[in-house]
XYZ file of C-alpha atoms in Angstrom:
559
model
C -66.092 18.928 -55.732
C -62.742 18.330 -57.282
C -63.584 20.499 -60.281
C -64.686 23.354 -58.027
C -61.380 23.296 -56.113
C -59.262 23.377 -59.283
C -61.198 26.206 -60.974
C -59.407 29.083 -59.145
C -56.029 27.668 -60.099
C -56.915 27.550 -63.769
C -56.738 31.374 -63.971
C -53.069 31.130 -64.724
C -50.001 32.847 -63.421
C -50.344 36.079 -65.445
C -53.995 36.627 -64.480
C -53.194 36.404 -60.793
C -50.436 39.079 -61.088
C -52.029 41.178 -63.792
C -51.923 44.405 -61.737
C -48.265 43.901 -60.934
C -47.386 43.385 -64.599
C -49.336 46.429 -65.671
C -47.555 48.550 -63.050
C -44.178 47.265 -64.196
C -44.923 48.029 -67.839
C -46.109 51.514 -66.907
C -42.910 52.206 -65.017
C -40.795 51.025 -67.937
C -42.738 53.258 -70.316
C -42.362 56.198 -67.962
C -38.627 55.646 -67.827
C -38.064 55.170 -71.565
C -40.589 57.306 -73.412
C -40.393 60.769 -71.683
C -36.694 61.377 -72.445
C -37.549 60.827 -76.111
C -40.235 63.503 -76.005
C -39.156 67.128 -76.325
C -41.320 69.883 -74.974
C -40.021 72.614 -77.224
C -43.224 74.609 -76.793
C -42.215 75.097 -73.120
C -38.624 76.011 -73.941
C -39.312 79.696 -74.484
C -41.518 79.884 -71.381
C -38.883 78.236 -69.155
C -36.070 80.430 -70.521
C -38.181 83.549 -69.994
C -39.013 82.529 -66.411
C -35.353 81.952 -65.523
C -34.354 85.192 -67.259
C -36.861 87.193 -65.209
C -35.565 85.621 -61.990
C -31.914 86.392 -62.771
C -32.324 89.635 -64.673
C -30.115 88.299 -67.489
C -30.914 86.796 -70.922
C -31.063 82.983 -70.824
C -30.681 80.551 -73.736
C -31.533 76.827 -73.981
C -30.849 74.307 -76.718
C -33.405 71.702 -75.681
C -35.908 70.815 -72.950
C -36.672 67.155 -72.215
C -39.493 65.834 -70.049
C -38.670 63.386 -67.227
C -41.171 61.455 -65.117
C -38.835 59.293 -63.012
C -37.771 59.337 -60.299
C -39.774 62.590 -59.996
C -41.527 64.683 -62.651
C -39.383 67.420 -64.112
C -37.349 68.691 -67.037
C -33.773 68.399 -68.276
C -32.395 71.626 -69.745
C -29.557 71.114 -72.202
C -26.824 73.710 -72.815
C -28.075 76.427 -70.475
C -26.317 79.768 -71.026
C -26.861 82.889 -68.896
C -25.558 85.989 -70.673
C -23.373 88.540 -68.936
C -24.154 92.189 -68.375
C -22.205 94.038 -71.140
C -20.617 96.232 -68.452
C -18.770 93.151 -67.143
C -17.749 91.609 -70.461
C -19.058 89.332 -73.184
C -18.334 85.900 -71.683
C -21.437 84.189 -70.182
C -21.741 84.356 -66.418
C -23.084 80.779 -66.222
C -22.730 77.914 -68.658
C -24.016 74.392 -67.925
C -24.327 71.398 -70.223
C -27.184 69.887 -68.215
C -29.658 71.249 -65.653
C -32.238 69.031 -63.983
C -35.417 70.784 -62.788
C -37.749 68.810 -60.497
C -41.400 69.750 -60.033
C -43.265 69.777 -56.743
C -45.769 66.931 -57.217
C -48.582 68.585 -55.254
C -48.301 71.724 -57.353
C -49.298 69.720 -60.451
C -52.923 69.873 -59.215
C -52.839 73.658 -58.855
C -52.732 76.466 -61.372
C -49.216 77.510 -60.358
C -46.427 74.968 -61.019
C -43.527 75.115 -58.525
C -40.026 73.697 -58.746
C -38.597 71.747 -55.803
C -34.960 71.458 -56.951
C -32.752 72.889 -59.673
C -29.567 70.828 -60.118
C -26.619 72.006 -62.237
C -24.124 69.428 -63.471
C -20.533 70.584 -64.172
C -21.386 74.281 -64.632
C -18.830 77.026 -65.264
C -19.356 80.325 -63.411
C -17.466 83.575 -63.967
C -17.201 86.017 -61.050
C -16.232 89.453 -62.414
C -14.955 92.342 -60.298
C -14.540 95.774 -61.846
C -12.046 98.454 -60.725
C -14.956 100.563 -59.437
C -15.724 97.830 -56.887
C -18.814 96.315 -58.536
C -19.400 92.551 -58.904
C -21.414 90.944 -61.663
C -23.444 88.998 -59.071
C -24.695 92.219 -57.513
C -27.604 92.732 -59.927
C -28.606 89.044 -59.717
C -28.688 89.189 -55.925
C -30.738 92.386 -55.898
C -33.098 90.968 -58.529
C -33.712 87.929 -56.320
C -34.336 90.242 -53.341
C -37.261 91.880 -55.150
C -39.033 88.572 -55.830
C -41.228 87.377 -52.990
C -40.806 83.693 -52.158
C -41.873 81.294 -49.446
C -39.374 79.134 -47.526
C -37.990 76.141 -49.406
C -39.059 73.630 -46.734
C -42.641 74.917 -46.486
C -44.893 71.863 -46.848
C -48.054 73.461 -48.222
C -48.329 75.944 -51.061
C -49.150 79.521 -50.084
C -49.878 82.826 -51.780
C -46.206 83.098 -52.887
C -44.227 80.354 -54.666
C -41.753 78.365 -52.623
C -38.077 79.030 -53.344
C -36.444 75.968 -54.960
C -33.422 74.141 -53.597
C -30.617 75.105 -55.988
C -27.539 72.893 -56.123
C -24.498 72.357 -58.327
C -21.907 69.578 -58.519
C -18.576 69.533 -60.316
C -18.704 73.304 -60.759
C -15.801 75.526 -61.756
C -15.580 79.096 -60.456
C -13.402 81.522 -62.404
C -12.446 84.994 -61.159
C -11.976 87.955 -63.481
C -10.589 91.360 -62.580
C -12.097 93.576 -65.226
C -11.665 91.786 -68.557
C -8.697 89.689 -67.400
C -9.208 86.239 -65.918
C -6.758 85.654 -63.057
C -5.026 82.262 -62.689
C -6.774 81.494 -59.375
C -9.930 79.380 -59.682
C -11.981 76.805 -57.770
C -12.737 73.370 -59.162
C -14.908 70.377 -58.196
C -17.167 72.827 -56.387
C -20.359 71.722 -54.656
C -22.876 74.499 -54.138
C -26.281 74.685 -52.445
C -28.693 77.578 -51.931
C -32.119 77.567 -50.270
C -34.498 79.849 -48.394
C -34.983 78.904 -44.712
C -37.242 81.926 -44.085
C -38.730 84.609 -46.359
C -36.020 87.180 -45.582
C -32.892 85.047 -45.650
C -30.993 82.716 -47.978
C -28.694 79.979 -46.749
C -25.717 78.987 -48.883
C -23.066 76.300 -48.745
C -19.947 76.009 -50.898
C -17.181 73.421 -50.941
C -14.382 73.600 -53.510
C -10.749 72.818 -54.223
C -8.479 75.810 -54.994
C -6.543 75.589 -58.250
C -4.550 77.684 -60.708
C -4.406 77.752 -64.490
C -0.732 78.761 -64.773
C 0.750 75.912 -62.701
C -0.106 72.461 -61.452
C -1.641 72.480 -57.964
C -2.304 69.142 -56.305
C -3.354 68.587 -52.717
C -4.063 72.187 -51.694
C -6.757 71.304 -49.179
C -10.456 72.143 -49.284
C -12.231 75.479 -48.887
C -15.701 75.490 -47.325
C -18.024 78.470 -46.891
C -21.428 78.394 -45.211
C -23.711 81.142 -44.010
C -26.693 83.354 -44.709
C -27.541 86.345 -46.912
C -30.446 88.695 -46.267
C -32.659 90.862 -48.438
C -31.783 94.529 -48.960
C -32.288 97.364 -51.424
C -28.547 97.631 -52.198
C -25.541 95.344 -52.029
C -23.931 97.359 -49.217
C -26.973 96.781 -47.005
C -27.213 93.005 -47.555
C -26.906 91.308 -44.130
C -24.310 88.528 -44.120
C -23.198 85.918 -41.657
C -20.520 83.658 -43.127
C -18.143 81.032 -41.805
C -15.231 79.870 -43.924
C -12.406 77.421 -43.479
C -9.416 76.247 -45.438
C -8.420 72.968 -43.841
C -5.644 70.419 -44.282
C -3.776 72.586 -46.755
C -0.107 71.605 -47.243
C 2.056 74.704 -47.099
C 3.636 73.835 -50.432
C 0.262 73.567 -52.171
C -1.118 76.634 -50.383
C 1.845 78.750 -51.533
C 1.295 77.570 -55.115
C -2.335 78.671 -54.894
C -1.557 82.090 -53.374
C 1.694 82.997 -55.158
C 1.841 80.713 -58.181
C 5.006 78.992 -56.957
C 6.207 76.670 -54.230
C 7.618 78.840 -51.445
C 9.709 75.933 -50.155
C 7.782 75.256 -46.939
C 6.296 72.003 -45.713
C 3.691 71.270 -43.065
C -0.067 71.797 -42.813
C -2.105 74.984 -42.556
C -5.636 75.682 -41.340
C -7.387 79.023 -41.810
C -10.741 79.817 -40.180
C -12.754 83.014 -40.747
C -16.047 84.451 -39.463
C -17.782 87.455 -41.049
C -20.820 89.144 -39.548
C -22.560 92.389 -40.455
C -23.358 93.694 -43.924
C -21.518 93.558 -47.222
C -20.693 97.250 -46.811
C -19.456 97.042 -43.201
C -18.801 93.925 -41.151
C -16.564 92.515 -38.440
C -14.019 89.859 -39.413
C -12.369 87.259 -37.211
C -9.654 84.969 -38.595
C -7.491 82.258 -37.044
C -4.395 80.810 -38.667
C -2.581 77.724 -37.420
C 0.294 75.690 -38.815
C 1.539 72.268 -37.791
C 5.083 70.962 -38.278
C 6.093 73.916 -40.452
C 9.623 73.599 -41.838
C 11.775 74.289 -44.848
C 11.456 71.792 -47.693
C 15.189 71.121 -48.036
C 15.797 69.693 -44.546
C 13.960 68.327 -41.506
C 14.673 70.174 -38.218
C 14.477 68.536 -34.827
C 11.615 70.760 -33.747
C 9.274 72.054 -36.526
C 7.404 75.286 -35.992
C 3.792 75.383 -34.758
C 1.934 78.699 -34.986
C -1.465 79.833 -33.727
C -2.444 83.403 -34.652
C -5.719 85.291 -34.318
C -6.742 88.486 -36.141
C -9.732 90.777 -35.618
C -10.774 93.721 -37.736
C -13.485 95.698 -39.503
C -14.132 95.336 -43.242
C -15.680 98.329 -45.021
C -16.265 99.568 -48.560
C -17.386 96.166 -49.906
C -14.355 94.435 -48.372
C -11.957 96.832 -50.113
C -10.823 98.409 -46.821
C -9.807 96.847 -43.502
C -9.576 98.967 -40.362
C -8.679 98.390 -36.719
C -6.882 95.156 -37.533
C -5.416 93.480 -34.437
C -3.434 90.245 -34.551
C -1.793 88.295 -31.762
C 0.428 85.242 -31.676
C -0.661 83.178 -29.816
C -4.341 84.236 -29.571
C -5.046 86.668 -26.751
C -7.283 84.215 -24.922
C -4.709 81.406 -24.799
C -2.412 80.620 -21.901
C 0.779 80.803 -23.968
C 3.383 83.544 -23.653
C 2.728 86.467 -25.995
C 5.207 86.356 -28.866
C 4.011 88.913 -31.394
C 1.295 91.568 -31.662
C 0.297 93.420 -34.824
C -2.112 96.267 -35.462
C -2.866 98.422 -38.462
C -5.190 99.166 -41.351
C -5.395 98.747 -45.119
C -7.451 101.570 -46.694
C -7.274 100.077 -50.209
C -6.546 96.414 -50.961
C -5.393 97.452 -54.450
C -2.649 99.647 -52.936
C -0.622 97.736 -50.339
C 1.646 100.776 -49.835
C -1.301 102.583 -48.257
C -1.242 100.198 -45.296
C -0.211 101.175 -41.789
C 1.319 98.503 -39.573
C 2.656 98.368 -36.025
C 4.543 95.303 -34.825
C 5.209 94.867 -31.122
C 7.533 92.277 -29.591
C 6.840 92.220 -25.855
C 9.705 89.898 -25.003
C 10.917 86.778 -26.830
C 13.532 84.612 -25.074
C 16.702 84.294 -27.109
C 16.555 80.498 -27.028
C 13.204 80.751 -28.863
C 14.974 82.723 -31.593
C 17.519 79.916 -31.903
C 14.714 77.388 -32.305
C 13.262 79.493 -35.132
C 16.697 79.766 -36.762
C 17.039 75.993 -36.690
C 13.713 75.723 -38.572
C 14.596 78.173 -41.364
C 18.374 77.603 -41.662
C 20.008 74.206 -41.750
C 23.471 75.760 -41.411
C 22.973 76.853 -37.802
C 24.892 74.298 -35.676
C 22.750 72.372 -33.173
C 25.108 73.250 -30.299
C 24.609 77.023 -30.643
C 22.853 78.621 -27.683
C 21.761 82.190 -27.036
C 20.793 84.155 -23.970
C 18.866 87.370 -23.526
C 15.437 88.783 -24.358
C 14.271 90.371 -27.619
C 11.951 93.396 -27.379
C 11.031 96.147 -29.804
C 8.498 97.858 -32.034
C 8.470 98.267 -35.813
C 6.005 100.484 -37.684
C 5.164 101.090 -41.342
C 3.608 104.291 -42.643
C 2.769 105.322 -46.215
C 5.468 107.498 -47.730
C 4.957 110.227 -50.300
C 8.451 109.762 -51.707
C 10.342 106.485 -52.270
C 13.399 108.080 -50.653
C 11.546 108.707 -47.389
C 11.666 105.857 -44.885
C 8.389 104.006 -44.514
C 9.650 101.518 -41.889
C 10.677 102.821 -38.488
C 11.392 101.393 -35.078
C 13.983 99.597 -33.005
C 14.712 96.117 -31.638
C 16.862 95.270 -28.633
C 18.405 92.019 -27.479
C 19.317 92.751 -23.873
C 21.951 90.760 -21.976
C 22.853 89.012 -25.178
C 24.974 85.878 -25.094
C 26.127 83.650 -27.951
C 27.926 80.388 -27.241
C 28.748 77.094 -28.919
C 30.867 74.029 -28.265
C 33.906 75.805 -29.714
C 33.620 78.762 -27.335
C 33.246 76.802 -24.101
C 31.604 78.808 -21.340
C 32.634 82.199 -22.753
C 30.196 84.191 -24.865
C 31.098 85.658 -28.232
C 28.816 88.630 -27.555
C 29.163 90.889 -24.551
C 26.499 93.462 -23.746
C 23.362 94.385 -25.690
C 22.466 94.335 -29.379
C 20.410 97.190 -30.830
C 19.002 97.755 -34.332
C 17.364 101.116 -35.065
C 15.851 102.844 -38.068
C 17.469 105.955 -39.524
C 15.631 108.922 -40.988
C 17.764 109.309 -44.097
C 19.635 106.342 -45.564
C 23.330 106.766 -46.030
C 24.753 105.759 -49.407
C 28.377 106.651 -48.782
C 30.487 103.530 -48.980
C 33.604 102.767 -46.966
C 36.528 104.398 -48.738
C 38.795 101.423 -47.959
C 36.403 98.781 -49.289
C 37.144 97.218 -52.667
C 33.483 96.335 -53.269
C 30.946 99.123 -53.259
C 28.028 98.773 -50.887
C 24.631 98.049 -52.447
C 22.592 101.216 -52.930
C 20.212 101.915 -50.076
C 16.826 103.297 -51.049
C 13.790 103.732 -48.851
C 13.944 102.564 -45.256
C 17.226 101.721 -43.566
C 18.162 100.202 -40.224
C 21.523 100.366 -38.524
C 23.163 97.885 -36.208
C 24.595 99.870 -33.330
C 28.234 99.068 -32.444
C 28.095 95.657 -30.781
C 30.913 94.379 -28.568
C 32.320 90.953 -29.541
C 34.704 88.967 -27.356
C 37.098 87.723 -30.052
C 40.226 87.124 -27.958
C 41.716 90.611 -27.681
C 42.256 92.690 -24.580
C 39.555 95.021 -25.835
C 36.337 93.765 -27.473
C 35.971 93.995 -31.237
C 33.112 96.074 -32.584
C 30.569 95.030 -35.221
C 28.256 97.570 -36.851
C 26.195 97.595 -40.034
C 23.390 98.932 -42.151
C 20.393 97.113 -43.639
C 18.458 98.515 -46.594
C 15.935 97.433 -49.206
C 18.582 95.984 -51.543
C 21.097 94.500 -49.102
C 23.353 95.177 -46.154
C 26.888 96.133 -45.180
C 28.834 95.130 -42.059
C 32.005 96.579 -40.545
C 34.122 94.557 -38.082
C 37.076 96.225 -36.344
C 39.214 95.603 -33.288
C 41.327 92.799 -31.843
C 40.641 89.161 -32.715
C 42.347 85.787 -32.685
C 41.847 83.382 -35.606
C 40.266 80.733 -33.352
C 37.636 83.108 -31.912
C 36.942 84.620 -35.322
C 36.420 81.098 -36.690
C 34.100 80.270 -33.784
C 32.008 83.352 -34.632
C 31.826 82.302 -38.275
C 30.734 78.776 -37.310
C 28.100 79.960 -34.839
C 26.607 82.397 -37.395
C 27.314 80.828 -40.822
C 25.594 83.627 -42.757
C 27.908 86.127 -41.079
C 30.955 83.938 -41.692
C 30.511 83.470 -45.452
C 33.807 84.485 -47.071
C 35.379 85.560 -43.778
C 38.194 82.994 -43.871
C 39.447 84.278 -47.244
C 40.385 87.708 -45.901
C 42.467 86.580 -42.936
C 46.172 87.411 -43.440
C 48.680 84.579 -43.587
C 50.352 85.751 -40.370
C 46.948 85.634 -38.652
C 46.327 82.028 -39.682
C 49.829 80.919 -38.761
C 49.378 81.998 -35.164
C 45.777 81.056 -34.240
C 46.142 82.185 -30.626
C 47.795 85.534 -31.357
C 45.401 88.506 -31.482
C 45.620 90.923 -34.390
C 44.017 94.202 -35.338
C 41.352 93.602 -37.971
C 39.414 96.010 -40.151
C 36.941 94.089 -42.322
C 33.922 95.103 -44.409
C 31.187 92.784 -45.712
C 28.801 93.622 -48.549
C 25.864 91.433 -49.534
C 22.787 92.053 -51.691
C 19.723 90.192 -50.484
C 19.760 86.621 -51.831
C 23.235 87.272 -53.236
C 26.806 86.368 -52.347
C 28.552 87.985 -49.397
C 31.993 89.469 -49.957
C 34.377 90.326 -47.110
C 37.161 92.829 -47.739
C 40.206 93.366 -45.531
C 40.703 97.114 -45.201
C 43.808 96.752 -42.982
C 45.486 94.075 -40.864
C 48.197 94.767 -38.331
C 49.401 91.712 -36.403
C 50.439 92.312 -32.833
C 54.127 91.581 -32.251
C 54.831 89.715 -29.015
C 58.419 90.290 -27.646
C 59.822 87.617 -25.351
C 61.828 88.749 -22.307
C 65.213 87.131 -21.702
C 66.440 86.840 -18.104
C 69.908 88.003 -17.075
C 72.639 85.513 -16.584
């Protein structure tokens, strides 16, 4: 009895777990041996299959068989050639591509792929001056190939579309033969077929530039669907895009190649629906804590703007564009409204634009000035309401004005701690466009006015309470290269200094032209005739054309 009980135990440890050990050895062999086996006889067949799907020549250096974790192939050094019309640089280049087989299809005559994964590929998007993209032929080629949905469980009469993905991708953009500095790095891409007539795509990338260092520019995400069509213009699209958490400094580097000197965060949302040839576009832009980089204001600027429009001609034309700040559906007071069109994105001068200001309180203008200009004193206050319209129209000649319109600040008031309760401005302020710019400079001025070309606006004579019996008058002209100002009338040194302190940009260089007699008697009004000339982003120069102090005679009583 004792021998019978011990006989099962004498089989040993390895005999009892023989199946487990055999399974383990098989798994190890499957993991080690297949990568060492090359299936070069399938290399030409795989390259030909991919080439027929894309409509472009495809080259491979090596194909390796993989059995774990799922059966498939590894394609080394995949290169997809470019159409000669778009250049000689490959459209796609990837060091490694993993292709996974559908396991159930191994028992059928037709082998299907479940996933195609690109690792660190480089993709070139080329746009020609005639409006064509290099992806157009690839998209149309895919439209002509019948495929079943990616998630379809059972095989059907048509092969199932694989799930295509890419990680660590780089997207370069070329205009003609020239590669622009803007690119997208660390891109994650996915494409699949939810139903036989529609592709679903997803893209997430970081914007970058090749001509400057861009760090922390936010993330761009695009998701939507593309439909089948016989031409690119007829392809149905439904896309949603967002550019979130983008610092204004990094965003300006991406868009303009330089830091524009603004800080804060920006979010841009966009929805596109229609076809590639004609679609409706909705965009929303918002900024938080926007300010200049060189100082921190007490109240940063927050903006919410919405734009609607129609995109035509393969997104080369935008019509019926309407923008509002804040969005039309919000409860906030309307600040700004824009409308216009852009017939050709390659010619910005062809744009038409209408800007309407329904009524901005003057204290809101002061808040904006405090955000953009550190020199504005915190105690400056303004009263009144700003209204106006400005329009831009294409001009056949550079000498013809392309900007027209007028702006009015009604019941204007300008005060500071130095002026007490009295306003430096009395009446209204009006700025209007002129049909023909005047280039004749003041004959008394020592410095010639900057040449005025194109559009010009004039500041109508504005009454200033500068301490005289009669108000002083300020008028000026603003052109494309700079502006000129002319200040005449009666003024005391103290009120003139208060004006310069309240509006520092206006007061630059003003103290240098005051006559010695004017400074010696700060409360005595004098006749002033001053001209200021300043090119944009240049130094302002005031010139005293004439100065006639008022002589005050004291009366002596009779003895």
